[in-house]
CSV table of C-alpha atoms in Angstrom, one decimal:
chain,number,residue,atom,x,y,z
P,1,MET,CA,-22.6,2.3,-2.5
P,2,LEU,CA,-20.3,1.7,-5.4
P,3,ASP,CA,-22.7,3.3,-7.8
P,4,ARG,CA,-21.4,6.7,-6.8
P,5,PHE,CA,-17.9,5.7,-8.0
P,6,ASP,CA,-18.6,4.5,-11.5
P,7,ASP,CA,-16.5,5.5,-14.5
P,8,LYS,CA,-18.0,8.9,-14.9
P,9,PHE,CA,-15.7,10.1,-12.1
P,10,SER,CA,-12.7,8.6,-13.7
P,11,ASN,CA,-12.8,11.3,-16.4
P,12,LYS,CA,-12.5,14.1,-13.8
P,13,LEU,CA,-9.1,13.5,-12.4
P,14,ILE,CA,-7.9,16.7,-10.7
P,15,VAL,CA,-4.4,16.9,-9.4
P,16,PRO,CA,-3.6,20.1,-7.6
P,17,ASN,CA,-1.0,22.1,-9.5
P,18,ASN,CA,-0.3,24.3,-6.6
P,19,ILE,CA,3.4,24.1,-5.5
P,20,PHE,CA,2.4,25.1,-2.0
P,21,PHE,CA,-0.1,22.3,-1.7
P,22,TRP,CA,2.6,19.7,-2.6
P,23,PHE,CA,5.2,21.4,-0.3
P,24,TRP,CA,2.9,21.3,2.7
P,25,LYS,CA,1.7,17.8,1.9
P,26,ARG,CA,5.3,16.5,1.7
P,27,ASN,CA,6.2,18.3,4.9
P,28,PHE,CA,3.2,16.9,6.7
P,29,ASP,CA,4.1,13.4,5.5
P,30,ILE,CA,7.7,13.8,6.9
P,31,PHE,CA,6.5,15.3,10.2
P,32,ILE,CA,4.0,12.5,10.9
P,33,SER,CA,6.5,9.9,9.8
P,34,LEU,CA,9.1,11.2,12.1
P,35,LEU,CA,6.6,11.1,15.0
P,36,LEU,CA,5.8,7.5,14.1
P,37,LEU,CA,9.5,6.4,13.8
P,38,PRO,CA,10.0,5.8,17.6
P,39,ILE,CA,6.9,3.7,17.7
P,40,MET,CA,8.1,1.6,14.7
P,41,LEU,CA,11.5,1.2,16.5
P,42,ILE,CA,9.7,-0.1,19.6
P,43,PHE,CA,7.7,-2.6,17.6
P,44,THR,CA,10.9,-3.7,15.8
P,45,ILE,CA,12.7,-4.4,19.1
P,46,LEU,CA,9.6,-6.2,20.4
P,47,LEU,CA,9.5,-8.4,17.2
P,48,LEU,CA,13.2,-9.1,17.6
P,49,PHE,CA,12.2,-11.1,20.7
P,50,LEU,CA,8.8,-12.5,19.6
P,51,ASN,CA,9.7,-13.5,16.0
P,52,PRO,CA,12.0,-16.5,16.9
P,53,LEU,CA,9.1,-17.9,19.0
P,54,TYR,CA,6.0,-17.1,16.9
P,55,ASN,CA,7.0,-16.0,13.4
P,56,ARG,CA,10.4,-17.6,12.6
P,57,GLY,CA,12.3,-15.8,9.9
P,58,GLN,CA,13.2,-12.3,8.9
P,59,ILE,CA,11.4,-9.4,10.7
P,60,PHE,CA,10.9,-7.4,7.5
P,61,PHE,CA,9.3,-8.2,4.2
P,62,ILE,CA,10.4,-6.2,1.2
P,63,GLN,CA,8.4,-6.3,-2.0
P,64,THR,CA,8.4,-4.4,-5.3
P,65,ARG,CA,5.3,-2.2,-5.8
P,66,MET,CA,4.2,0.3,-8.5
P,67,GLY,CA,4.8,3.9,-7.4
P,68,LYS,CA,4.4,7.4,-8.9
P,69,ASN,CA,4.5,7.5,-12.7
P,70,CYS,CA,4.3,3.7,-12.7
P,71,LYS,CA,7.9,3.3,-11.5
P,72,PRO,CA,8.8,0.4,-9.3
P,73,PHE,CA,10.0,0.9,-5.7
P,74,LYS,CA,10.7,-1.5,-2.8
P,75,THR,CA,8.2,-1.3,0.1
P,76,ILE,CA,9.0,-2.5,3.5
P,77,LYS,CA,6.6,-4.2,6.0
P,78,PHE,CA,6.8,-6.3,9.1
P,79,ARG,CA,6.6,-9.9,7.8
P,80,SER,CA,3.3,-11.7,8.8
P,81,MET,CA,3.4,-14.8,6.6
P,82,ILE,CA,5.7,-17.8,6.3
P,83,ALA,CA,8.1,-17.8,3.4
P,84,GLU,CA,6.3,-18.4,0.1
P,85,GLY,CA,8.9,-20.8,-1.3
P,86,LEU,CA,8.3,-21.5,-4.9
P,87,SER,CA,4.6,-20.6,-5.1
P,88,LYS,CA,3.8,-17.3,-6.8
P,89,ARG,CA,0.4,-15.7,-6.3
P,90,ASN,CA,-1.2,-14.3,-9.5
P,91,TYR,CA,-3.1,-11.1,-9.5
P,92,SER,CA,-6.4,-13.0,-9.6
P,93,ASP,CA,-5.5,-15.6,-6.9
P,94,PRO,CA,-7.1,-15.2,-3.5
P,95,LEU,CA,-5.0,-14.1,-0.5
P,96,GLU,CA,-3.1,-17.1,0.9
P,97,ILE,CA,-4.6,-16.9,4.4
P,98,GLU,CA,-3.2,-20.3,5.5
P,99,ARG,CA,0.3,-18.8,5.3
P,100,ILE,CA,-0.3,-16.1,7.9
P,101,THR,CA,1.5,-16.9,11.2
P,102,PRO,CA,-0.2,-16.6,14.6
P,103,LEU,CA,1.9,-13.5,15.4
P,104,GLY,CA,1.2,-12.3,11.8
P,105,LYS,CA,-2.6,-12.4,12.5
P,106,LEU,CA,-2.1,-10.2,15.5
P,107,ILE,CA,0.1,-7.6,13.7
P,108,ARG,CA,-2.2,-7.6,10.6
P,109,LYS,CA,-5.3,-7.1,12.7
P,110,ALA,CA,-3.6,-4.1,14.5
P,111,ARG,CA,-2.2,-2.9,11.1
P,112,ILE,CA,1.3,-2.8,12.7
P,113,ASP,CA,2.6,-4.7,9.6
P,114,GLU,CA,2.3,-1.5,7.6
P,115,LEU,CA,4.2,0.7,10.1
P,116,PRO,CA,7.7,0.2,8.5
P,117,GLN,CA,6.3,1.9,5.3
P,118,ILE,CA,6.9,5.2,7.1
P,119,ILE,CA,10.5,4.6,5.9
P,120,ASN,CA,9.1,4.6,2.3
P,121,VAL,CA,7.3,7.9,3.1
P,122,LEU,CA,10.6,9.5,4.5
P,123,LYS,CA,12.4,8.3,1.3
P,124,GLY,CA,9.8,9.9,-0.9
P,125,ASP,CA,8.5,6.7,-2.4
P,126,MET,CA,5.1,7.0,-0.7
P,127,SER,CA,2.8,9.4,1.0
P,128,LEU,CA,0.6,8.9,4.1
P,129,ILE,CA,-2.5,9.4,2.0
P,130,GLY,CA,-2.8,8.2,-1.6
P,131,PRO,CA,-3.8,5.1,-3.6
P,132,ARG,CA,-2.4,1.9,-2.1
P,133,PRO,CA,0.5,0.5,-4.2
P,134,ASP,CA,-0.1,-2.8,-5.9
P,135,VAL,CA,2.5,-5.5,-6.3
P,136,TYR,CA,4.5,-4.4,-9.4
P,137,GLU,CA,3.8,-7.5,-11.5
P,138,HIS,CA,0.1,-7.3,-10.8
P,139,ALA,CA,0.1,-3.6,-11.5
P,140,LEU,CA,1.7,-4.2,-14.9
P,141,HIS,CA,-1.2,-6.5,-15.7
P,142,PHE,CA,-3.8,-3.9,-14.5
P,143,VAL,CA,-2.1,-1.1,-16.5
P,144,ASN,CA,-2.6,-3.2,-19.6
P,145,ASN,CA,-6.1,-4.4,-18.8
P,146,ILE,CA,-7.9,-1.6,-16.9
P,147,GLU,CA,-8.6,1.6,-18.7
P,148,LYS,CA,-7.4,4.6,-16.8
P,149,TYR,CA,-5.6,2.5,-14.2
P,150,ARG,CA,-2.4,4.4,-15.0
P,151,MET,CA,-4.1,7.6,-13.8
P,152,ARG,CA,-4.0,6.5,-10.2
P,153,HIS,CA,-0.2,6.7,-10.4
P,154,VAL,CA,0.1,10.4,-11.2
P,155,ILE,CA,0.7,10.9,-7.4
P,156,ARG,CA,2.7,9.0,-4.8
P,157,PRO,CA,1.0,5.9,-3.5
P,158,GLY,CA,-0.1,6.1,0.1
P,159,LEU,CA,-0.3,4.1,3.3
P,160,SER,CA,-4.0,4.5,3.1
P,161,GLY,CA,-6.4,5.9,0.5
P,162,LEU,CA,-10.0,6.3,-0.3
P,163,SER,CA,-10.5,2.9,-2.1
P,164,GLN,CA,-8.9,1.1,0.9
P,165,ILE,CA,-11.3,2.8,3.3
P,166,ARG,CA,-14.4,2.4,1.1
P,167,LEU,CA,-13.7,-1.0,-0.6
P,168,GLY,CA,-11.1,-2.8,1.5
P,169,TYR,CA,-8.8,-5.4,-0.1
P,170,ALA,CA,-9.4,-5.9,-3.8
P,171,GLU,CA,-8.9,-9.3,-5.5
P,172,GLY,CA,-9.1,-9.8,-9.2
P,173,LEU,CA,-9.6,-7.6,-12.2
P,174,GLU,CA,-13.2,-6.4,-11.6
P,175,GLU,CA,-12.5,-5.4,-8.0
P,176,THR,CA,-9.3,-3.6,-9.0
P,177,LYS,CA,-11.3,-1.7,-11.7
P,178,LYS,CA,-13.6,-0.4,-9.0
P,179,LYS,CA,-10.6,0.4,-6.8
P,180,ALA,CA,-9.0,2.4,-9.6
P,181,SER,CA,-12.2,4.3,-10.1
P,182,VAL,CA,-12.5,5.2,-6.4
P,183,ASP,CA,-8.8,6.2,-6.3
P,184,ILE,CA,-9.2,8.4,-9.3
P,185,TYR,CA,-12.3,10.0,-7.8
């Protein structure tokens, strides 16, 4: 399956240069985000009541990610893990599954944890469709160690993108290299 997305596609990056395309894409992002905003508010209110019982701590998790033109931005999500304390996960470290709370498992499975990112879409930091943004510190490593990784940042990152659908979650340098190739494709 991945053979179709090897490096030969990485050389054929095509970014539409049509102002009308970008105008309609941005307006579509805003329209859909505004439709999702009441749903996000309902889940926020629900989590205000459930969080003290099943997921103690703040409702939102804010993290710096790499955006368009490799610029950092703050992304917002519903928090699904216990506070990380002093530990810092490296780009090559596996996901710390033991830190996910019982309520966090539920909101992650339903992908509700990503819903607050519509605020990032409304602000213009993200789009609905585009390459998923990596944690900024990890992305800096990838920019320096993966050829053409920077190319996936010529457009706004998205809530969902082709590599997320085709490959799922990427851990480590080799998987991220495949992810970048699919995103560029």
